[in-house]
Coordinates of C-alpha atoms and ligand atoms in Angstrom, one line a residue:
M1 CA -46.5 51.7 13.7
A2 CA -43.9 51.5 16.7
A3 CA -44.8 55.1 16.6
E4 CA -48.8 54.7 16.9
R5 CA -47.9 52.2 19.2
A6 CA -45.7 54.4 21.9
T7 CA -48.4 57.0 21.3
D8 CA -51.2 54.4 22.6
T9 CA -49.8 53.5 25.4
G10 CA -49.5 57.5 26.5
V11 CA -45.6 56.4 26.9
A12 CA -43.8 60.3 26.9
D13 CA -40.6 59.4 25.6
P14 CA -41.1 56.2 23.0
F15 CA -36.6 56.4 22.9
A16 CA -36.4 55.1 26.5
F17 CA -34.6 51.9 26.4
P18 CA -36.3 49.9 27.7
R19 CA -39.2 50.6 25.0
L20 CA -36.9 50.8 22.5
C21 CA -36.0 48.3 23.3
R22 CA -39.2 46.0 23.1
Y23 CA -39.5 47.8 19.5
F24 CA -35.8 46.0 18.7
S25 CA -36.5 42.4 19.7
E26 CA -40.4 43.1 18.2
R27 CA -39.1 43.6 14.8
S28 CA -36.2 41.5 14.1
P29 CA -36.5 39.1 11.4
Q30 CA -33.4 37.2 14.2
P31 CA -36.1 34.8 16.1
M32 CA -35.2 36.1 19.8
V33 CA -36.3 34.2 23.1
A34 CA -35.5 35.3 26.7
V35 CA -35.3 32.9 29.4
E36 CA -35.8 33.0 33.4
G37 CA -33.9 31.0 36.4
T38 CA -32.3 27.6 36.4
T39 CA -35.6 25.8 34.1
H40 CA -35.0 28.8 31.4
V41 CA -39.2 29.5 31.9
I42 CA -39.6 31.8 28.9
R43 CA -40.1 35.1 29.2
H44 CA -40.2 37.2 26.2
V45 CA -40.2 35.5 22.6
N46 CA -40.3 37.7 19.7
S47 CA -43.0 37.4 16.8
A48 CA -39.6 36.1 14.3
F49 CA -39.0 33.4 17.9
A50 CA -43.0 32.4 17.4
S51 CA -43.3 31.9 13.8
L52 CA -40.0 30.1 13.9
F53 CA -41.5 27.2 15.6
G54 CA -45.4 28.0 13.9
R55 CA -47.0 28.4 17.2
D56 CA -48.6 31.6 19.5
A57 CA -46.7 33.8 21.4
A58 CA -48.9 33.3 24.4
T59 CA -48.8 29.4 24.3
L60 CA -44.9 29.4 24.5
V61 CA -44.5 32.4 27.5
G62 CA -43.9 30.8 31.1
R63 CA -43.2 27.6 30.4
P64 CA -39.8 26.3 30.3
F65 CA -38.1 26.4 27.0
A66 CA -37.4 22.4 27.2
E67 CA -41.5 22.2 27.0
A68 CA -42.2 24.8 25.1
V69 CA -40.1 24.1 21.9
P70 CA -39.2 20.5 22.0
E71 CA -37.9 21.3 19.1
G72 CA -36.1 24.1 19.9
A73 CA -33.6 22.5 22.9
G74 CA -32.8 19.5 21.4
N75 CA -29.1 19.3 19.6
G76 CA -27.3 20.6 22.6
C77 CA -29.2 23.6 23.1
Q78 CA -30.3 23.0 26.3
A79 CA -27.2 21.7 27.8
L80 CA -26.1 25.5 26.3
L81 CA -28.6 26.8 28.1
D82 CA -27.5 25.5 31.4
R83 CA -24.0 26.6 31.6
V84 CA -24.6 30.0 30.1
F85 CA -27.2 30.3 33.0
H86 CA -24.3 29.0 35.2
T87 CA -21.3 30.9 33.7
G88 CA -22.3 34.0 32.5
V89 CA -20.1 33.7 29.8
P90 CA -21.6 33.8 26.5
E91 CA -21.8 31.2 23.9
E92 CA -22.5 30.5 20.1
L93 CA -23.5 27.2 18.9
V94 CA -22.8 26.6 15.3
E95 CA -25.0 24.7 12.8
Q96 CA -27.8 22.7 14.2
E97 CA -29.5 20.8 11.6
H98 CA -33.0 20.4 13.1
R99 CA -34.9 17.7 10.8
Q100 CA -37.6 17.6 13.9
V101 CA -39.1 21.1 12.9
H102 CA -38.9 21.0 9.0
P103 CA -40.1 18.0 6.5
R104 CA -36.6 19.4 5.0
P105 CA -33.5 19.9 7.3
V106 CA -32.9 23.4 8.4
Y107 CA -29.6 24.5 10.4
W108 CA -29.6 27.5 13.2
S109 CA -27.5 28.8 15.4
Y110 CA -27.8 30.0 18.4
N111 CA -26.2 33.1 20.0
M112 CA -26.3 33.2 24.0
W113 CA -25.9 35.5 26.5
A114 CA -26.8 35.6 30.3
I115 CA -29.1 38.5 31.6
L116 CA -27.6 39.7 34.9
G117 CA -30.1 40.3 37.5
A118 CA -29.3 42.8 40.5
D119 CA -26.7 41.5 41.7
E120 CA -25.4 41.1 38.7
R121 CA -25.5 37.2 38.5
P122 CA -27.5 35.7 35.5
A123 CA -31.3 35.9 36.0
G124 CA -31.1 34.0 32.8
V125 CA -30.8 33.8 29.2
M126 CA -30.8 35.9 25.8
V127 CA -31.2 33.4 23.0
Q128 CA -30.8 34.6 19.5
V129 CA -31.5 32.0 16.5
T130 CA -30.1 32.6 13.0
D131 CA -31.0 30.6 9.8
I132 CA -28.5 29.3 8.7
T133 CA -29.6 26.8 6.2
E134 CA -28.6 28.0 3.3
T135 CA -25.5 28.6 4.1
A136 CA -25.1 25.1 5.3
L137 CA -26.3 23.5 2.6
F138 CA -24.1 25.2 0.0
R139 CA -21.2 24.7 2.7
Q140 CA -22.1 20.5 2.0
Q141 CA -22.7 21.3 -1.5
A142 CA -19.0 22.5 -1.6
V143 CA -17.2 20.0 0.7
A144 CA -19.2 17.1 -1.3
M145 CA -18.0 18.8 -4.3
N146 CA -14.3 19.0 -2.9
E147 CA -14.0 15.6 -2.0
S148 CA -15.9 14.5 -5.2
L149 CA -12.5 16.3 -6.9
L150 CA -10.5 15.4 -4.1
V151 CA -11.6 11.6 -5.3
S152 CA -10.7 12.2 -8.8
G153 CA -7.5 13.8 -8.0
T154 CA -6.7 10.4 -6.0
R155 CA -8.2 8.1 -8.5
Q156 CA -6.7 10.0 -11.5
H157 CA -3.6 9.7 -9.9
E158 CA -4.1 5.8 -9.1
L159 CA -4.7 6.1 -13.3
T160 CA -1.6 7.3 -14.1
N161 CA 0.3 5.1 -12.1
A162 CA -1.5 2.6 -13.6
A163 CA -0.8 3.6 -16.9
E164 CA 3.0 4.4 -16.1
S165 CA 3.6 0.8 -14.8
H166 CA 1.3 -0.7 -17.4
S167 CA 3.7 0.9 -19.7
V168 CA 6.7 0.1 -18.2
Q169 CA 5.7 -3.5 -17.6
L170 CA 4.6 -3.3 -21.3
Q171 CA 8.2 -2.5 -21.8
A172 CA 9.9 -4.8 -19.9
D173 CA 8.2 -7.4 -21.8
V174 CA 8.4 -6.2 -24.7
Q175 CA 11.9 -6.5 -24.2
A176 CA 11.9 -9.8 -22.9
R177 CA 10.4 -10.6 -25.9
E178 CA 13.0 -9.6 -27.9
H179 CA 15.5 -11.0 -25.8
F180 CA 13.8 -14.7 -26.2
L181 CA 13.6 -14.3 -29.9
A182 CA 17.5 -13.2 -29.6
V183 CA 18.1 -16.7 -27.5
M184 CA 16.0 -18.6 -29.5
S185 CA 17.5 -18.0 -32.7
H186 CA 20.8 -18.6 -31.6
E187 CA 19.6 -21.7 -29.8
L188 CA 17.8 -22.7 -33.1
R189 CA 21.0 -21.6 -35.5
N190 CA 23.5 -23.5 -33.5
P191 CA 22.5 -26.6 -34.5
L192 CA 21.0 -26.1 -37.9
N193 CA 24.5 -25.0 -38.2
A194 CA 26.1 -28.1 -37.2
M195 CA 23.6 -29.8 -39.1
S196 CA 24.1 -27.7 -42.2
A197 CA 28.4 -28.8 -41.9
G198 CA 27.6 -32.6 -40.9
L199 CA 25.5 -32.8 -44.1
H200 CA 28.2 -31.5 -45.9
L201 CA 30.6 -33.9 -45.1
L202 CA 29.0 -36.5 -45.3
Q203 CA 28.8 -35.4 -49.1
S204 CA 31.9 -34.6 -49.6
D205 CA 33.6 -37.6 -51.2
G206 CA 36.5 -39.9 -48.6
Q207 CA 35.2 -39.3 -45.6
E208 CA 36.4 -42.5 -43.5
P209 CA 32.9 -44.5 -42.6
A210 CA 34.7 -43.6 -38.5
A211 CA 34.6 -40.2 -38.8
A212 CA 31.2 -40.6 -41.4
E213 CA 29.7 -41.9 -38.0
K214 CA 30.9 -39.7 -36.2
T215 CA 29.1 -37.5 -38.2
R216 CA 26.2 -38.7 -38.2
D217 CA 26.7 -39.0 -33.8
M218 CA 27.1 -35.5 -34.2
M219 CA 24.4 -34.9 -37.0
R220 CA 21.7 -37.2 -34.4
R221 CA 22.7 -35.1 -30.7
Q222 CA 22.0 -31.2 -32.5
L223 CA 18.7 -32.8 -33.9
N224 CA 17.8 -34.6 -30.2
Q225 CA 19.1 -30.8 -28.8
M226 CA 16.6 -29.2 -32.0
V227 CA 13.9 -31.7 -31.0
R228 CA 14.2 -31.0 -27.1
L229 CA 14.1 -26.7 -28.0
V230 CA 10.9 -27.5 -29.6
D231 CA 8.9 -30.0 -27.7
D232 CA 10.1 -27.0 -24.9
L233 CA 8.3 -24.1 -26.6
L234 CA 5.1 -26.6 -27.4
D235 CA 4.6 -27.5 -24.1
V236 CA 5.0 -23.9 -23.1
S237 CA 2.8 -22.7 -24.9
R238 CA 0.4 -25.7 -23.8
I239 CA 0.7 -24.6 -20.5
A240 CA 0.3 -21.2 -21.4
T241 CA -3.4 -21.8 -23.2
G242 CA -4.2 -24.3 -20.6
K243 CA -4.4 -27.2 -23.1
L244 CA -2.0 -29.2 -21.6
E245 CA -2.8 -32.4 -20.3
L246 CA -1.4 -35.1 -18.2
R247 CA -2.1 -39.0 -19.3
K248 CA -1.3 -40.4 -15.9
E249 CA -0.8 -43.9 -15.1
Q250 CA 0.4 -46.0 -12.3
V251 CA 3.8 -46.0 -12.9
D252 CA 6.9 -47.0 -11.4
L253 CA 9.4 -44.2 -10.4
E254 CA 12.1 -46.3 -11.3
A255 CA 11.1 -47.1 -14.5
V256 CA 10.7 -42.6 -15.2
L257 CA 14.5 -42.1 -13.7
R258 CA 15.7 -44.8 -16.2
D259 CA 14.1 -43.1 -19.2
A260 CA 15.7 -39.7 -18.0
V261 CA 18.8 -41.2 -17.1
E262 CA 18.6 -42.9 -20.3
S263 CA 18.1 -39.5 -22.3
S264 CA 20.3 -37.8 -20.4
R265 CA 23.4 -40.0 -20.9
P266 CA 25.0 -38.5 -23.5
L267 CA 25.1 -34.7 -22.0
I268 CA 26.4 -36.6 -19.0
D269 CA 29.3 -38.4 -20.3
G270 CA 29.7 -35.8 -23.1
G271 CA 30.9 -33.5 -19.9
G272 CA 32.9 -36.4 -18.3
H273 CA 30.6 -36.5 -15.3
E274 CA 30.5 -39.1 -13.0
L275 CA 26.9 -40.0 -12.2
V276 CA 25.4 -41.7 -9.2
V277 CA 21.7 -43.4 -8.5
S278 CA 20.5 -44.3 -5.7
L279 CA 17.1 -45.8 -4.9
P280 CA 15.1 -47.8 -2.7
P281 CA 14.7 -51.8 -2.8
D282 CA 11.0 -51.5 -3.3
P283 CA 8.9 -49.9 -5.9
I284 CA 7.2 -46.5 -5.9
L285 CA 4.5 -45.9 -7.8
L286 CA 3.3 -42.9 -8.5
D287 CA 0.0 -42.2 -10.4
A288 CA 1.7 -40.3 -12.8
D289 CA 2.1 -39.1 -16.9
S290 CA 5.6 -41.3 -17.6
T291 CA 6.5 -38.8 -20.7
R292 CA 5.9 -35.7 -18.5
L293 CA 7.7 -37.3 -15.5
A294 CA 10.8 -38.6 -17.2
Q295 CA 11.1 -34.7 -19.1
V296 CA 10.9 -33.1 -15.6
F297 CA 14.2 -35.7 -14.4
L298 CA 15.7 -35.6 -17.7
N299 CA 15.6 -31.1 -17.4
L300 CA 17.4 -31.2 -14.2
L301 CA 20.0 -34.2 -14.9
N302 CA 21.1 -32.1 -18.2
N303 CA 20.9 -28.8 -16.1
A304 CA 23.3 -30.6 -13.5
A305 CA 25.5 -31.6 -16.5
K306 CA 25.6 -29.0 -18.0
Y307 CA 26.3 -26.5 -15.2
S308 CA 29.1 -28.5 -13.8
E309 CA 33.2 -28.3 -15.1
P310 CA 33.6 -31.6 -17.0
G311 CA 34.2 -34.1 -15.0
G312 CA 31.9 -33.0 -11.8
C313 CA 29.8 -36.1 -9.8
I314 CA 25.9 -35.9 -10.5
R315 CA 23.7 -37.7 -7.9
L316 CA 20.7 -39.0 -8.4
S317 CA 18.8 -40.3 -5.4
A318 CA 14.9 -41.4 -4.7
R319 CA 13.2 -41.9 -1.7
R320 CA 9.7 -42.6 -0.1
D321 CA 9.2 -40.2 3.2
G322 CA 5.4 -41.3 4.2
G323 CA 3.0 -40.0 1.3
E324 CA 5.4 -38.8 -0.9
A325 CA 8.1 -39.9 -3.0
V326 CA 11.7 -37.7 -2.9
V327 CA 14.1 -36.9 -5.3
S328 CA 17.0 -35.6 -5.4
V329 CA 19.7 -34.1 -8.6
R330 CA 22.6 -32.8 -6.4
D331 CA 25.7 -32.0 -8.7
T332 CA 29.1 -30.4 -7.5
G333 CA 28.8 -28.0 -10.0
I334 CA 28.9 -23.9 -10.0
G335 CA 25.9 -23.1 -8.3
I336 CA 23.2 -20.9 -8.1
P337 CA 23.9 -17.4 -6.2
A338 CA 21.0 -17.1 -3.4
A339 CA 19.1 -14.2 -5.0
D340 CA 18.3 -16.3 -7.6
L341 CA 16.9 -19.2 -6.4
P342 CA 13.6 -17.6 -6.3
R343 CA 13.6 -16.7 -9.3
L344 CA 14.3 -19.7 -11.1
F345 CA 11.4 -21.1 -12.1
E346 CA 10.1 -18.4 -13.6
A347 CA 9.7 -19.1 -17.3
F348 CA 13.4 -17.0 -19.0
V349 CA 14.8 -16.5 -16.2
Q350 CA 18.8 -17.8 -16.8
V351 CA 21.1 -16.8 -14.3
D352 CA 23.3 -13.0 -15.6
A353 CA 26.8 -14.9 -16.5
E354 CA 28.5 -15.3 -19.3
W355 CA 29.6 -18.9 -18.9
R356 CA 26.6 -19.9 -17.7
R357 CA 25.3 -18.4 -21.1
A358 CA 27.4 -20.2 -23.2
Q359 CA 26.0 -23.4 -22.0
G360 CA 22.7 -22.5 -24.5
G361 CA 19.1 -23.4 -23.5
L362 CA 16.6 -21.0 -23.6
G363 CA 16.0 -21.0 -19.8
I364 CA 12.4 -22.5 -19.6
G365 CA 13.9 -26.0 -19.0
L366 CA 12.8 -25.3 -14.8
S367 CA 9.8 -23.5 -15.6
L368 CA 8.8 -26.5 -17.5
V369 CA 9.9 -28.9 -14.3
K370 CA 7.8 -26.6 -11.8
E371 CA 4.3 -27.1 -14.2
F372 CA 4.3 -30.7 -14.9
V373 CA 5.2 -31.9 -10.8
G374 CA 2.8 -29.0 -9.9
L375 CA 0.4 -30.8 -12.0
H376 CA 1.3 -34.3 -10.9
G377 CA 0.8 -32.1 -7.2
G378 CA 4.3 -31.9 -5.8
R379 CA 6.6 -29.6 -5.3
V380 CA 10.3 -28.7 -6.2
E381 CA 13.3 -26.9 -4.7
A382 CA 16.5 -25.5 -5.6
R383 CA 19.3 -25.3 -2.5
S384 CA 22.7 -23.9 -3.4
D385 CA 25.3 -22.5 -0.9
G386 CA 26.2 -20.1 -3.9
P387 CA 28.5 -20.2 -6.9
G388 CA 31.1 -22.8 -6.5
M389 CA 29.3 -25.1 -4.1
G390 CA 27.1 -26.8 -6.4
S391 CA 23.4 -27.5 -6.5
E392 CA 20.4 -29.5 -5.6
F393 CA 17.3 -30.0 -6.9
V394 CA 14.3 -31.7 -4.4
V395 CA 11.3 -33.0 -6.1
H396 CA 8.7 -34.3 -3.9
L397 CA 5.3 -36.2 -5.6
P398 CA 2.8 -37.6 -3.7
V399 CA 3.1 -41.5 -4.5
A400 CA -0.2 -43.8 -5.7
A401 CA -2.7 -44.6 -2.9
E402 CA -1.9 -47.8 -1.6
A403 CA -5.2 -49.9 -2.9
A404 CA -2.8 -50.2 -6.2
V405 CA -4.3 -50.5 -9.5
E406 CA -2.7 -53.2 -11.6
L407 CA 0.3 -52.3 -13.1
P408 CA -0.6 -51.9 -17.3
V409 CA -0.3 -55.3 -18.9
A410 CA 2.0 -55.3 -21.1
L411 CA -1.1 -55.6 -23.7
A412 CA 0.8 -58.6 -25.2
E413 CA 3.7 -60.6 -25.6
K414 CA 6.7 -58.4 -26.1
A415 CA 8.1 -58.3 -30.0
G416 CA 11.6 -59.1 -28.2
G417 CA 12.9 -58.4 -32.1
S418 CA 10.6 -60.1 -34.0
H419 CA 9.2 -58.6 -37.0
R420 CA 6.5 -56.8 -38.0
R421 CA 4.9 -55.3 -41.6
I422 CA 4.7 -51.9 -40.6
L423 CA 3.2 -49.1 -42.8
V424 CA 4.0 -45.2 -43.1
V425 CA 1.3 -42.9 -44.7
D426 CA 2.7 -39.4 -45.1
D427 CA 2.6 -37.0 -47.3
N428 CA 6.1 -36.0 -46.7
R429 CA 7.2 -38.6 -49.0
D430 CA 11.1 -37.8 -47.8
A431 CA 9.8 -38.1 -44.2
A432 CA 8.0 -41.3 -45.3
E433 CA 10.4 -43.0 -46.8
T434 CA 12.9 -42.0 -43.9
L435 CA 11.2 -43.1 -41.1
A436 CA 10.5 -47.0 -43.3
M437 CA 13.8 -47.5 -44.2
M438 CA 15.0 -47.1 -40.4
L439 CA 12.3 -50.1 -39.6
E440 CA 13.7 -51.5 -42.7
F441 CA 17.2 -51.1 -40.9
M442 CA 15.2 -52.2 -37.3
G443 CA 14.7 -55.5 -39.0
H444 CA 11.1 -54.9 -39.6
E445 CA 8.7 -54.6 -43.1
A446 CA 8.6 -51.4 -44.1
R447 CA 6.1 -49.8 -46.8
S448 CA 4.8 -46.3 -47.1
A449 CA 2.0 -44.5 -48.8
Y450 CA 2.0 -40.7 -49.4
D451 CA -1.5 -40.0 -48.8
G452 CA -4.9 -41.1 -46.9
E453 CA -6.8 -43.4 -49.8
A454 CA -3.1 -44.8 -51.1
G455 CA -2.8 -45.4 -48.0
V456 CA -6.3 -46.9 -46.9
A457 CA -5.6 -49.1 -50.6
V458 CA -1.6 -50.3 -49.3
A459 CA -3.0 -51.6 -46.1
A460 CA -6.2 -53.5 -47.8
E461 CA -3.2 -55.4 -49.5
F462 CA -0.5 -55.6 -47.4
R463 CA -2.7 -56.7 -44.0
P464 CA 0.5 -54.4 -41.4
E465 CA 0.5 -55.4 -37.9
L466 CA 1.1 -51.2 -37.5
I467 CA 0.3 -48.0 -39.3
L468 CA 1.9 -45.0 -38.4
M469 CA -0.1 -42.6 -40.0
D470 CA 0.1 -38.6 -40.8
L471 CA -3.0 -36.6 -40.0
G472 CA -3.1 -33.3 -42.3
M473 CA -3.4 -34.9 -45.6
P474 CA -4.5 -34.0 -48.9
K475 CA -7.2 -36.5 -50.4
V476 CA -8.1 -38.3 -47.8
N477 CA -6.7 -37.3 -43.9
G478 CA -5.1 -39.2 -41.7
Y479 CA -8.8 -39.4 -39.5
E480 CA -10.8 -40.5 -42.9
A481 CA -8.7 -42.6 -43.6
A482 CA -7.9 -44.5 -39.7
R483 CA -12.4 -44.6 -40.1
R484 CA -11.7 -45.9 -43.7
I485 CA -9.7 -48.7 -42.5
R486 CA -11.3 -49.5 -39.1
A487 CA -14.2 -50.2 -41.1
E488 CA -13.0 -53.0 -43.0
P489 CA -13.6 -56.4 -42.2
W490 CA -9.8 -56.7 -41.2
G491 CA -9.6 -53.4 -40.2
R492 CA -9.8 -54.3 -36.2
A493 CA -6.5 -55.6 -36.0
P494 CA -3.4 -53.1 -37.2
F495 CA -2.2 -51.2 -34.4
L496 CA -3.2 -47.7 -35.6
V497 CA -0.6 -44.5 -34.3
A498 CA -1.3 -40.9 -35.3
L499 CA 1.7 -39.2 -36.4
T500 CA 1.1 -35.9 -35.3
G501 CA 3.3 -31.7 -34.7
W502 CA 1.4 -29.5 -32.6
G503 CA -1.8 -29.8 -31.4
A504 CA -1.8 -33.5 -30.0
D505 CA -3.8 -32.6 -26.3
E506 CA -6.4 -31.2 -28.8
D507 CA -6.4 -33.8 -31.5
R508 CA -6.1 -37.0 -28.7
Q509 CA -9.9 -36.9 -28.4
R510 CA -10.4 -36.4 -32.3
T511 CA -8.0 -39.2 -33.2
A512 CA -9.8 -41.5 -30.6
D513 CA -12.5 -41.1 -32.0
A514 CA -11.4 -42.1 -35.7
G515 CA -10.2 -45.0 -34.6
F516 CA -6.6 -44.7 -33.4
D517 CA -4.3 -46.2 -30.7
R518 CA -1.7 -43.9 -29.8
H519 CA -0.1 -40.5 -31.1
L520 CA 3.6 -40.1 -31.8
V521 CA 4.8 -36.3 -31.8
K522 CA 7.2 -35.7 -34.5
P523 CA 9.9 -36.4 -35.8
V524 CA 9.7 -40.0 -34.2
D525 CA 12.1 -40.6 -31.7
P526 CA 13.8 -43.8 -32.6
A527 CA 13.9 -45.1 -29.0
A528 CA 10.2 -44.5 -28.5
L529 CA 9.2 -46.1 -31.6
T530 CA 11.2 -49.0 -30.9
R531 CA 9.6 -49.2 -27.2
M532 CA 6.3 -48.8 -28.6
I533 CA 6.8 -51.4 -31.0
A534 CA 7.5 -54.1 -28.7
E535 CA 5.1 -53.4 -26.4
M536 CA 2.4 -53.1 -29.3
P537 CA -0.5 -56.3 -28.7
T538 CA -0.9 -58.8 -31.2
R539 CA -4.3 -58.9 -32.5
S540 CA -5.8 -61.1 -35.4
P541 CA -8.1 -59.6 -37.5
Ligands
LIG601 P1 18.7 -23.3 -19.2 O1 19.6 -24.5 -18.6 O2 17.8 -23.4 -20.2 O3 19.2 -21.7 -18.6 P2 16.8 -23.6 -17.3 O4 15.1 -22.6 -17.2 O5 16.4 -25.0 -17.1 O6 17.0 -23.1 -18.5 O7 17.2 -23.0 -15.9 C1 17.5 -22.0 -15.7 C2 19.0 -20.9 -14.9 O8 18.5 -22.0 -14.1 C3 20.2 -21.8 -16.0 O9 20.2 -20.3 -16.8 C4 20.8 -21.4 -15.1 O10 21.5 -20.4 -14.7 C5 20.1 -21.8 -13.3 N1 20.5 -23.6 -13.7 C6 19.6 -24.3 -13.8 N2 20.0 -25.7 -13.1 C7 21.3 -25.2 -12.3 C8 22.2 -26.4 -11.8 N3 22.1 -27.6 -12.1 N4 23.5 -25.6 -11.3 C9 23.5 -24.3 -11.6 N5 22.7 -23.1 -12.8 C10 21.6 -24.1 -12.4

């Protein structure tokens, strides 16, 4: 066809350069345009260029580039034309996205070079367009794939790290559990060994009464220690399962501290320590669970005694500071290294030293202190100037709102040592009889029954003022027995106390519904029992 045209126009040498040039441009599949002057007026377009923009070549020629093909002039192309025209330096513009040309984005590259005039200065610019859509899309996909590979690589790395740290944590947990079980077995075995030896001694003939009394004292101490350990463990478990509830009422801080001191006395005296207590003249009222709060100070006092060389001095002081009660337990003991202070309140943490370990304990006392104080809206901090410098634990608690609610009035006249009729119902005969014996020994009149049904029958005849009732019993359980008693005409009078072990918090509502007045946790603490008997109401039938 090119040859035909050459002949048509009657040109002698169809291979003359200007003519050949036209053929190159016309037949090239690459769109080309030649523009002139500063406004880049289109002087020539090839058919590839015209069809790229879907226009007729005649409508393009003679108009400025930006006006004739505004879609082609976008994306920096116009600026490049200006530059090449002014500098005369060829330039390339790679991968321009043209969304306005086609419904789908297309990508073009531009090559531009100056067309020099007679004075060797740029008279116009030659523009060559290359459609690189496919390459660009392919490249984009590759980049995206690469990125997603990178992301999945990073994710994989993260997952591997997480799995590793999880496994390290698991291993640490397993080790901690094993360590804990070892410590716990040791801690439980010690009092058991002592009690078993004590029992053996008591059973042997010819023991002096004074020696027997000493043995019994020792056994009592060991039993108390075991009960405390088990109670602490149960509390840890209750806290972990969110089942610990406080029974708050308005209490006098002094009474709480007195309770704690009384319970800690054997350990303080046993260590030959001096205890100095200083309390403010005015009572500080707290909205608190007195049992839990007493446990807090008991733990702190016991620790002060445990971690002091014999003959130390323990100071317990309380003061009011604005809306807070501040209680400090300070000792002259072995102190705490600064590095251990921050983690002291974590469960199962014990400062690692042989002497300390020899003091016994599971390393949960302080974690309970922190939990209980926290549940009361307070905080606790530990201070020590280091080993050998003693320690101080300071507890801050919010005081009760000023509009003081009446202090819980003792519901009835105090028993003041008077004797009461008491029924003990427990399917564990030994437990029932021992408790009944203990009550008799305290000066009360006690009977026992060994299942719920018998309990109701004995109560009907004996008319006790107090019934201590186990809950889990064969035939008729404690709940049902309580219900039956309350249904009797005489059944409103007895003060009904549930003897419970594990699960007291959840059972509280259930026992209240069944008609119980109170809970006591087994094994029954004689001091708590005496207090309860002294304070319980006398109700007429
Ligand atoms: P436990 O006494 O059963 O080990 P705690 O949680 O009560 O557990 O105490 C944790 C650790 O804190 C103890 O093992 C002991 O090392 C340290 N500690 C607690 N109280 C004192 C104190 N008053 N003086 C020195 N060290 C203490």
